[in-house]
């Protein structure tokens, strides 16, 4: 089974999505995951509430969406992974070094991400087998805090993700995406219906939706920007790799629109479930990265039919999170070209590296929030900004304009180039400088 890992390599030009629907659902599956369910609620609760939500939507539409188009274009024109893509827009050896840097970033992010996915798996199994109650919650928290047990769950999750990846695009990744995404949407819709049937929901949400702009500073703006880019899967990695599977007849803007709308839609759907029930039952939105592991068990304890609703939610969460973990592993597996390491050797070596990297996060989960801010927000924004700069300031700018626009000399094309060249990098740089000034100067 592991020997078939060569099937996942995007450099194989005959490997494409089997259908437009498969392409769209897979790209959405790459974007949707813990970023929308685990990360989005705790970021919104910790960094400004409804004000965060407003700024997040603005950043997504004005900056993350155009950056998504740029990354899809880069991946489609360079279907050999992240390292080759950065080499194509930056001169050697800078491009190659940048490629290795962001492959390393994703590898580190994938390691703590695997721990969080493992925590979700454990939580889902606990909900199914025992359920959450005042009697069982202490056992749940005790086991969740047991680094050895959580590391064993992490080992299981990493092995399962590598096995699915080894099946290649159509047999593994696309097939599981076609099943998971519809299941996730149906599950969330059911839970939204329940959440909004609770008494006092409308009043609680109306109060939450009153933005406190006075408490919204550079750190909150930086967090909203990072969430917009993290949520869509930007950073010169995930999107670049999966865009390499697009066939020639796939329209880049159309795929980008569906991916962005699917990601935004999932964030809204999750918020429509989580925010009302957390507010109605008086729980804490600002619990940080531990939100779903500390707050949700308490929620499902007091929620009528909480065991079944909780189990459904957690199974759906695990499935979309697992799909995103596969995407994280796909980046280095499809980008690295090391002599003597290919096929089975590469996947085994990468698996061992992930097991080592995941060890600290399993035993010291408090570091996950720090790692997530650095690698999940800062480095992904930086990677995507470099892609935009490399494409729209480099020697191949005309080629990308012809790829994206029917008439590359039209006013629309020139206006878009100005936005890509100046507005996106300039805004990202200002936000970063503002964050650094507020926190370190």
GROMACS .gro file of C-alpha atoms in nm:
model
  441
    1UNK     CA    1   0.000   0.000   0.000
    2UNK     CA    2   0.272   0.246   0.095
    3UNK     CA    3   0.461   0.172  -0.223
    4UNK     CA    4   0.184   0.343  -0.419
    5UNK     CA    5   0.278   0.680  -0.273
    6UNK     CA    6   0.420   0.785  -0.608
    7UNK     CA    7   0.061   0.822  -0.726
    8UNK     CA    8   0.016   1.129  -0.509
    9UNK     CA    9   0.301   1.323  -0.665
   10UNK     CA   10   0.168   1.620  -0.855
   11UNK     CA   11   0.452   1.607  -1.100
   12UNK     CA   12   0.262   1.327  -1.268
   13UNK     CA   13   0.085   1.533  -1.531
   14UNK     CA   14  -0.173   1.263  -1.605
   15UNK     CA   15  -0.311   1.286  -1.249
   16UNK     CA   16  -0.609   1.523  -1.240
   17UNK     CA   17  -0.938   1.556  -1.060
   18UNK     CA   18  -1.197   1.324  -1.206
   19UNK     CA   19  -1.463   1.596  -1.228
   20UNK     CA   20  -1.524   1.964  -1.166
   21UNK     CA   21  -1.728   1.875  -0.858
   22UNK     CA   22  -1.442   1.661  -0.730
   23UNK     CA   23  -1.198   1.947  -0.786
   24UNK     CA   24  -1.416   2.200  -0.604
   25UNK     CA   25  -1.499   1.972  -0.309
   26UNK     CA   26  -1.134   1.874  -0.268
   27UNK     CA   27  -1.015   2.235  -0.278
   28UNK     CA   28  -1.285   2.331  -0.027
   29UNK     CA   29  -1.183   2.032   0.185
   30UNK     CA   30  -0.826   2.162   0.189
   31UNK     CA   31  -0.949   2.500   0.312
   32UNK     CA   32  -1.217   2.381   0.556
   33UNK     CA   33  -1.100   2.198   0.865
   34UNK     CA   34  -0.984   2.284   1.213
   35UNK     CA   35  -0.917   2.634   1.082
   36UNK     CA   36  -1.292   2.688   1.063
   37UNK     CA   37  -1.415   2.479   1.356
   38UNK     CA   38  -1.130   2.472   1.609
   39UNK     CA   39  -0.943   2.791   1.522
   40UNK     CA   40  -1.209   3.035   1.401
   41UNK     CA   41  -1.433   3.033   1.713
   42UNK     CA   42  -1.145   3.069   1.958
   43UNK     CA   43  -0.978   3.341   1.748
   44UNK     CA   44  -1.306   3.532   1.726
   45UNK     CA   45  -1.368   3.492   2.100
   46UNK     CA   46  -1.013   3.591   2.196
   47UNK     CA   47  -0.955   3.877   1.950
   48UNK     CA   48  -1.250   4.110   1.942
   49UNK     CA   49  -1.571   3.908   1.904
   50UNK     CA   50  -1.803   4.044   1.635
   51UNK     CA   51  -1.549   4.314   1.540
   52UNK     CA   52  -1.307   4.033   1.455
   53UNK     CA   53  -1.578   3.874   1.240
   54UNK     CA   54  -1.630   4.193   1.040
   55UNK     CA   55  -1.260   4.254   0.977
   56UNK     CA   56  -1.208   3.884   0.895
   57UNK     CA   57  -1.472   3.900   0.620
   58UNK     CA   58  -1.319   4.219   0.476
   59UNK     CA   59  -0.970   4.068   0.468
   60UNK     CA   60  -1.100   3.747   0.312
   61UNK     CA   61  -1.280   3.918   0.026
   62UNK     CA   62  -1.029   4.196  -0.050
   63UNK     CA   63  -0.698   4.017   0.013
   64UNK     CA   64  -0.728   3.642   0.076
   65UNK     CA   65  -0.945   3.585  -0.232
   66UNK     CA   66  -0.706   3.760  -0.476
   67UNK     CA   67  -0.412   3.583  -0.308
   68UNK     CA   68  -0.599   3.254  -0.355
   69UNK     CA   69  -0.626   3.326  -0.729
   70UNK     CA   70  -0.251   3.396  -0.739
   71UNK     CA   71  -0.163   3.071  -0.559
   72UNK     CA   72  -0.396   2.862  -0.777
   73UNK     CA   73  -0.233   3.018  -1.084
   74UNK     CA   74   0.114   2.939  -0.951
   75UNK     CA   75   0.024   2.579  -0.869
   76UNK     CA   76  -0.150   2.518  -1.201
   77UNK     CA   77   0.147   2.646  -1.400
   78UNK     CA   78   0.403   2.465  -1.181
   79UNK     CA   79   0.257   2.122  -1.093
   80UNK     CA   80   0.564   1.996  -0.906
   81UNK     CA   81   0.501   2.122  -0.555
   82UNK     CA   82   0.600   2.414  -0.335
   83UNK     CA   83   0.977   2.411  -0.389
   84UNK     CA   84   0.952   2.407  -0.769
   85UNK     CA   85   0.682   2.676  -0.756
   86UNK     CA   86   0.897   2.919  -0.555
   87UNK     CA   87   1.194   2.844  -0.783
   88UNK     CA   88   0.982   2.949  -1.080
   89UNK     CA   89   0.912   3.299  -0.945
   90UNK     CA   90   1.236   3.374  -0.758
   91UNK     CA   91   1.588   3.328  -0.885
   92UNK     CA   92   1.799   3.043  -0.750
   93UNK     CA   93   1.906   2.984  -0.483
   94UNK     CA   94   1.656   3.219  -0.312
   95UNK     CA   95   1.352   3.050  -0.462
   96UNK     CA   96   1.466   2.704  -0.360
   97UNK     CA   97   1.549   2.817  -0.006
   98UNK     CA   98   1.206   2.979   0.027
   99UNK     CA   99   1.046   2.659  -0.099
  100UNK     CA  100   1.224   2.450   0.163
  101UNK     CA  101   1.140   2.709   0.430
  102UNK     CA  102   0.766   2.685   0.371
  103UNK     CA  103   0.773   2.307   0.334
  104UNK     CA  104   0.934   2.311   0.679
  105UNK     CA  105   0.666   2.551   0.807
  106UNK     CA  106   0.389   2.318   0.693
  107UNK     CA  107   0.569   2.017   0.842
  108UNK     CA  108   0.586   2.188   1.182
  109UNK     CA  109   0.226   2.307   1.156
  110UNK     CA  110   0.118   1.956   1.055
  111UNK     CA  111   0.278   1.810   1.367
  112UNK     CA  112   0.082   2.016   1.620
  113UNK     CA  113  -0.222   1.999   1.393
  114UNK     CA  114  -0.201   1.618   1.416
  115UNK     CA  115  -0.213   1.647   1.795
  116UNK     CA  116  -0.527   1.860   1.779
  117UNK     CA  117  -0.688   1.614   1.532
  118UNK     CA  118  -0.598   1.333   1.771
  119UNK     CA  119  -0.761   1.525   2.056
  120UNK     CA  120  -1.075   1.559   1.845
  121UNK     CA  121  -1.073   1.186   1.770
  122UNK     CA  122  -1.039   1.104   2.139
  123UNK     CA  123  -1.316   1.352   2.225
  124UNK     CA  124  -1.549   1.206   1.962
  125UNK     CA  125  -1.487   0.849   2.082
  126UNK     CA  126  -1.544   0.955   2.443
  127UNK     CA  127  -1.873   1.122   2.348
  128UNK     CA  128  -1.990   0.812   2.162
  129UNK     CA  129  -1.887   0.555   2.422
  130UNK     CA  130  -1.946   0.739   2.753
  131UNK     CA  131  -2.106   1.074   2.679
  132UNK     CA  132  -2.037   1.398   2.866
  133UNK     CA  133  -2.188   1.450   3.208
  134UNK     CA  134  -2.093   1.586   3.548
  135UNK     CA  135  -1.984   1.233   3.636
  136UNK     CA  136  -1.774   1.157   3.326
  137UNK     CA  137  -1.622   1.500   3.251
  138UNK     CA  138  -1.340   1.471   3.510
  139UNK     CA  139  -1.231   1.140   3.354
  140UNK     CA  140  -1.238   1.302   3.011
  141UNK     CA  141  -1.024   1.598   3.120
  142UNK     CA  142  -0.779   1.373   3.303
  143UNK     CA  143  -0.724   1.152   2.999
  144UNK     CA  144  -0.710   1.453   2.766
  145UNK     CA  145  -0.427   1.586   2.982
  146UNK     CA  146  -0.240   1.254   2.970
  147UNK     CA  147   0.041   1.320   2.721
  148UNK     CA  148   0.117   0.952   2.664
  149UNK     CA  149  -0.241   0.863   2.570
  150UNK     CA  150  -0.279   1.167   2.345
  151UNK     CA  151   0.053   1.093   2.179
  152UNK     CA  152  -0.064   0.738   2.102
  153UNK     CA  153  -0.379   0.883   1.944
  154UNK     CA  154  -0.154   1.120   1.748
  155UNK     CA  155   0.053   0.827   1.620
  156UNK     CA  156  -0.269   0.659   1.502
  157UNK     CA  157  -0.388   0.975   1.326
  158UNK     CA  158  -0.054   1.029   1.150
  159UNK     CA  159  -0.048   0.669   1.025
  160UNK     CA  160  -0.407   0.691   0.897
  161UNK     CA  161  -0.335   1.022   0.717
  162UNK     CA  162  -0.027   0.875   0.548
  163UNK     CA  163  -0.222   0.566   0.442
  164UNK     CA  164  -0.494   0.777   0.277
  165UNK     CA  165  -0.230   0.992   0.108
  166UNK     CA  166  -0.056   0.681  -0.023
  167UNK     CA  167  -0.369   0.591  -0.219
  168UNK     CA  168  -0.315   0.891  -0.444
  169UNK     CA  169  -0.554   1.159  -0.563
  170UNK     CA  170  -0.854   0.974  -0.701
  171UNK     CA  171  -0.852   0.662  -0.482
  172UNK     CA  172  -0.774   0.842  -0.157
  173UNK     CA  173  -0.793   1.218  -0.133
  174UNK     CA  174  -1.070   1.303  -0.381
  175UNK     CA  175  -1.285   1.006  -0.279
  176UNK     CA  176  -1.277   1.091   0.091
  177UNK     CA  177  -1.342   1.460   0.011
  178UNK     CA  178  -1.653   1.371  -0.190
  179UNK     CA  179  -1.792   1.192   0.116
  180UNK     CA  180  -1.676   1.415   0.401
  181UNK     CA  181  -1.782   1.758   0.278
  182UNK     CA  182  -2.153   1.677   0.219
  183UNK     CA  183  -2.165   1.493   0.554
  184UNK     CA  184  -2.009   1.791   0.729
  185UNK     CA  185  -2.260   2.038   0.579
  186UNK     CA  186  -2.563   1.821   0.663
  187UNK     CA  187  -2.440   1.770   1.022
  188UNK     CA  188  -2.383   2.141   1.078
  189UNK     CA  189  -2.721   2.236   0.928
  190UNK     CA  190  -2.895   1.998   1.166
  191UNK     CA  191  -2.715   2.148   1.465
  192UNK     CA  192  -2.787   2.506   1.352
  193UNK     CA  193  -3.156   2.424   1.347
  194UNK     CA  194  -3.133   2.299   1.703
  195UNK     CA  195  -2.923   2.595   1.823
  196UNK     CA  196  -3.168   2.854   1.694
  197UNK     CA  197  -3.462   2.673   1.851
  198UNK     CA  198  -3.320   2.742   2.198
  199UNK     CA  199  -3.485   3.017   2.405
  200UNK     CA  200  -3.303   3.352   2.424
  201UNK     CA  201  -3.081   3.269   2.124
  202UNK     CA  202  -3.175   3.577   1.922
  203UNK     CA  203  -3.125   3.816   2.213
  204UNK     CA  204  -2.788   3.663   2.303
  205UNK     CA  205  -2.662   3.680   1.943
  206UNK     CA  206  -2.785   4.039   1.899
  207UNK     CA  207  -2.586   4.142   2.206
  208UNK     CA  208  -2.275   3.957   2.085
  209UNK     CA  209  -2.298   4.115   1.740
  210UNK     CA  210  -2.255   4.469   1.877
  211UNK     CA  211  -1.889   4.533   1.788
  212UNK     CA  212  -1.658   4.697   2.040
  213UNK     CA  213  -1.424   4.875   1.801
  214UNK     CA  214  -1.246   5.059   2.085
  215UNK     CA  215  -1.097   4.727   2.201
  216UNK     CA  216  -0.985   4.634   1.851
  217UNK     CA  217  -0.614   4.711   1.803
  218UNK     CA  218  -0.320   4.600   1.589
  219UNK     CA  219  -0.303   4.256   1.750
  220UNK     CA  220  -0.670   4.191   1.672
  221UNK     CA  221  -0.624   4.313   1.313
  222UNK     CA  222  -0.322   4.085   1.274
  223UNK     CA  223  -0.520   3.790   1.413
  224UNK     CA  224  -0.809   3.855   1.173
  225UNK     CA  225  -0.570   3.878   0.878
  226UNK     CA  226  -0.394   3.557   0.980
  227UNK     CA  227  -0.727   3.376   1.017
  228UNK     CA  228  -0.840   3.488   0.671
  229UNK     CA  229  -0.526   3.347   0.510
  230UNK     CA  230  -0.503   3.039   0.735
  231UNK     CA  231  -0.868   2.950   0.681
  232UNK     CA  232  -0.845   2.947   0.300
  233UNK     CA  233  -0.521   2.746   0.317
  234UNK     CA  234  -0.287   3.013   0.180
  235UNK     CA  235   0.087   3.031   0.235
  236UNK     CA  236   0.239   2.909  -0.091
  237UNK     CA  237   0.184   2.547   0.014
  238UNK     CA  238  -0.158   2.376   0.035
  239UNK     CA  239  -0.326   2.561  -0.251
  240UNK     CA  240  -0.016   2.549  -0.471
  241UNK     CA  241   0.011   2.171  -0.438
  242UNK     CA  242  -0.358   2.090  -0.490
  243UNK     CA  243  -0.387   2.333  -0.783
  244UNK     CA  244  -0.130   2.118  -0.961
  245UNK     CA  245  -0.406   1.858  -1.008
  246UNK     CA  246  -0.626   2.101  -1.205
  247UNK     CA  247  -0.659   2.010  -1.571
  248UNK     CA  248  -0.623   2.267  -1.845
  249UNK     CA  249  -0.999   2.329  -1.881
  250UNK     CA  250  -1.052   2.430  -1.519
  251UNK     CA  251  -1.113   2.804  -1.484
  252UNK     CA  252  -0.894   2.945  -1.209
  253UNK     CA  253  -1.126   3.230  -1.098
  254UNK     CA  254  -1.424   2.993  -1.081
  255UNK     CA  255  -1.238   2.740  -0.866
  256UNK     CA  256  -1.115   3.024  -0.644
  257UNK     CA  257  -1.467   3.165  -0.603
  258UNK     CA  258  -1.615   2.829  -0.501
  259UNK     CA  259  -1.323   2.757  -0.266
  260UNK     CA  260  -1.346   3.097  -0.098
  261UNK     CA  261  -1.726   3.088  -0.070
  262UNK     CA  262  -1.714   2.732   0.064
  263UNK     CA  263  -1.462   2.835   0.328
  264UNK     CA  264  -1.653   3.148   0.430
  265UNK     CA  265  -1.976   2.950   0.431
  266UNK     CA  266  -1.831   2.687   0.662
  267UNK     CA  267  -1.708   2.956   0.905
  268UNK     CA  268  -2.054   3.112   0.908
  269UNK     CA  269  -2.228   2.776   0.953
  270UNK     CA  270  -2.002   2.675   1.242
  271UNK     CA  271  -2.052   3.016   1.404
  272UNK     CA  272  -2.430   2.987   1.365
  273UNK     CA  273  -2.413   2.671   1.576
  274UNK     CA  274  -2.135   2.739   1.826
  275UNK     CA  275  -2.191   3.107   1.909
  276UNK     CA  276  -2.563   3.081   2.003
  277UNK     CA  277  -2.529   2.771   2.221
  278UNK     CA  278  -2.216   2.897   2.398
  279UNK     CA  279  -2.382   3.233   2.471
  280UNK     CA  280  -2.719   3.088   2.575
  281UNK     CA  281  -2.559   2.850   2.824
  282UNK     CA  282  -2.324   3.115   2.962
  283UNK     CA  283  -1.999   2.949   2.855
  284UNK     CA  284  -1.676   3.126   2.756
  285UNK     CA  285  -1.597   3.227   2.397
  286UNK     CA  286  -1.245   3.341   2.491
  287UNK     CA  287  -1.117   3.003   2.613
  288UNK     CA  288  -0.837   3.007   2.352
  289UNK     CA  289  -0.714   2.694   2.167
  290UNK     CA  290  -0.876   2.476   2.434
  291UNK     CA  291  -1.224   2.608   2.349
  292UNK     CA  292  -1.368   2.293   2.193
  293UNK     CA  293  -1.201   2.064   2.448
  294UNK     CA  294  -1.291   2.254   2.765
  295UNK     CA  295  -1.609   2.437   2.670
  296UNK     CA  296  -1.788   2.189   2.446
  297UNK     CA  297  -1.793   1.899   2.695
  298UNK     CA  298  -1.963   2.135   2.941
  299UNK     CA  299  -2.198   2.243   2.665
  300UNK     CA  300  -2.295   1.889   2.567
  301UNK     CA  301  -2.346   1.810   2.937
  302UNK     CA  302  -2.627   2.065   2.973
  303UNK     CA  303  -2.759   2.055   2.617
  304UNK     CA  304  -3.073   1.841   2.574
  305UNK     CA  305  -2.981   1.534   2.368
  306UNK     CA  306  -2.624   1.657   2.410
  307UNK     CA  307  -2.467   1.315   2.375
  308UNK     CA  308  -2.609   1.258   2.028
  309UNK     CA  309  -2.571   1.615   1.907
  310UNK     CA  310  -2.220   1.629   2.049
  311UNK     CA  311  -2.118   1.299   1.894
  312UNK     CA  312  -2.251   1.407   1.554
  313UNK     CA  313  -2.068   1.738   1.573
  314UNK     CA  314  -1.740   1.582   1.686
  315UNK     CA  315  -1.743   1.309   1.421
  316UNK     CA  316  -1.804   1.573   1.152
  317UNK     CA  317  -1.526   1.787   1.300
  318UNK     CA  318  -1.282   1.498   1.305
  319UNK     CA  319  -1.351   1.414   0.942
  320UNK     CA  320  -1.292   1.765   0.807
  321UNK     CA  321  -0.990   1.810   1.035
  322UNK     CA  322  -0.847   1.480   0.915
  323UNK     CA  323  -0.891   1.591   0.555
  324UNK     CA  324  -0.693   1.910   0.626
  325UNK     CA  325  -0.419   1.704   0.793
  326UNK     CA  326  -0.390   1.497   0.474
  327UNK     CA  327  -0.349   1.825   0.285
  328UNK     CA  328  -0.071   1.932   0.523
  329UNK     CA  329   0.115   1.604   0.466
  330UNK     CA  330   0.065   1.629   0.091
  331UNK     CA  331   0.274   1.946   0.071
  332UNK     CA  332   0.614   1.797   0.167
  333UNK     CA  333   0.541   1.456   0.014
  334UNK     CA  334   0.471   1.608  -0.326
  335UNK     CA  335   0.737   1.881  -0.308
  336UNK     CA  336   1.050   1.705  -0.180
  337UNK     CA  337   1.279   1.547  -0.431
  338UNK     CA  338   1.566   1.403  -0.229
  339UNK     CA  339   1.804   1.157  -0.389
  340UNK     CA  340   1.755   0.815  -0.237
  341UNK     CA  341   1.425   0.913  -0.079
  342UNK     CA  342   1.121   0.851  -0.293
  343UNK     CA  343   0.807   0.642  -0.277
  344UNK     CA  344   0.794   0.423   0.033
  345UNK     CA  345   1.119   0.561   0.178
  346UNK     CA  346   0.997   0.920   0.158
  347UNK     CA  347   0.664   0.853   0.325
  348UNK     CA  348   0.825   0.648   0.602
  349UNK     CA  349   1.093   0.912   0.664
  350UNK     CA  350   0.836   1.191   0.669
  351UNK     CA  351   0.616   0.990   0.905
  352UNK     CA  352   0.904   0.948   1.149
  353UNK     CA  353   0.978   1.322   1.135
  354UNK     CA  354   0.613   1.397   1.214
  355UNK     CA  355   0.617   1.158   1.509
  356UNK     CA  356   0.919   1.338   1.652
  357UNK     CA  357   0.781   1.688   1.589
  358UNK     CA  358   0.442   1.600   1.741
  359UNK     CA  359   0.591   1.477   2.068
  360UNK     CA  360   0.631   1.817   2.243
  361UNK     CA  361   0.279   1.934   2.147
  362UNK     CA  362   0.125   1.613   2.283
  363UNK     CA  363   0.300   1.643   2.620
  364UNK     CA  364   0.294   2.024   2.646
  365UNK     CA  365  -0.029   2.134   2.470
  366UNK     CA  366   0.009   2.490   2.600
  367UNK     CA  367   0.270   2.554   2.328
  368UNK     CA  368   0.017   2.488   2.051
  369UNK     CA  369  -0.131   2.839   2.077
  370UNK     CA  370   0.215   2.996   2.038
  371UNK     CA  371   0.307   2.769   1.747
  372UNK     CA  372  -0.026   2.839   1.582
  373UNK     CA  373   0.019   3.216   1.598
  374UNK     CA  374   0.371   3.193   1.451
  375UNK     CA  375   0.326   2.919   1.191
  376UNK     CA  376  -0.051   2.932   1.142
  377UNK     CA  377  -0.083   3.309   1.108
  378UNK     CA  378   0.250   3.485   1.056
  379UNK     CA  379   0.432   3.239   0.830
  380UNK     CA  380   0.130   3.161   0.612
  381UNK     CA  381   0.062   3.529   0.552
  382UNK     CA  382   0.431   3.578   0.470
  383UNK     CA  383   0.433   3.284   0.229
  384UNK     CA  384   0.125   3.404   0.045
  385UNK     CA  385   0.260   3.760   0.026
  386UNK     CA  386   0.581   3.630  -0.130
  387UNK     CA  387   0.378   3.438  -0.389
  388UNK     CA  388   0.185   3.753  -0.480
  389UNK     CA  389   0.506   3.960  -0.500
  390UNK     CA  390   0.690   3.692  -0.700
  391UNK     CA  391   0.411   3.660  -0.954
  392UNK     CA  392   0.318   4.023  -1.002
  393UNK     CA  393   0.664   4.178  -0.980
  394UNK     CA  394   0.858   3.901  -1.151
  395UNK     CA  395   0.962   3.835  -1.507
  396UNK     CA  396   0.658   3.609  -1.572
  397UNK     CA  397   0.390   3.867  -1.484
  398UNK     CA  398   0.266   3.879  -1.843
  399UNK     CA  399   0.229   3.500  -1.849
  400UNK     CA  400   0.005   3.504  -1.542
  401UNK     CA  401  -0.203   3.788  -1.681
  402UNK     CA  402  -0.267   3.580  -1.993
  403UNK     CA  403  -0.354   3.283  -1.773
  404UNK     CA  404  -0.613   3.478  -1.572
  405UNK     CA  405  -0.764   3.719  -1.824
  406UNK     CA  406  -0.912   3.663  -2.168
  407UNK     CA  407  -0.784   4.008  -2.265
  408UNK     CA  408  -0.461   4.063  -2.068
  409UNK     CA  409  -0.438   4.423  -2.192
  410UNK     CA  410  -0.786   4.525  -2.077
  411UNK     CA  411  -0.850   4.791  -1.813
  412UNK     CA  412  -0.975   4.515  -1.582
  413UNK     CA  413  -0.647   4.327  -1.613
  414UNK     CA  414  -0.440   4.639  -1.548
  415UNK     CA  415  -0.654   4.734  -1.245
  416UNK     CA  416  -0.615   4.382  -1.104
  417UNK     CA  417  -0.238   4.400  -1.154
  418UNK     CA  418  -0.223   4.726  -0.958
  419UNK     CA  419  -0.420   4.568  -0.675
  420UNK     CA  420  -0.194   4.261  -0.670
  421UNK     CA  421   0.126   4.464  -0.693
  422UNK     CA  422   0.057   4.740  -0.441
  423UNK     CA  423  -0.259   4.697  -0.233
  424UNK     CA  424  -0.212   4.338  -0.114
  425UNK     CA  425   0.161   4.344  -0.022
  426UNK     CA  426   0.132   4.697   0.118
  427UNK     CA  427  -0.163   4.615   0.342
  428UNK     CA  428  -0.008   4.292   0.469
  429UNK     CA  429   0.317   4.475   0.548
  430UNK     CA  430   0.136   4.753   0.736
  431UNK     CA  431  -0.062   4.503   0.944
  432UNK     CA  432   0.256   4.312   1.030
  433UNK     CA  433   0.446   4.627   1.125
  434UNK     CA  434   0.154   4.745   1.338
  435UNK     CA  435   0.146   4.414   1.524
  436UNK     CA  436   0.522   4.418   1.584
  437UNK     CA  437   0.515   4.779   1.701
  438UNK     CA  438   0.228   4.718   1.946
  439UNK     CA  439   0.375   4.402   2.095
  440UNK     CA  440   0.753   4.438   2.079
  441UNK     CA  441   0.840   4.809   2.067
   0.00000   0.00000   0.00000
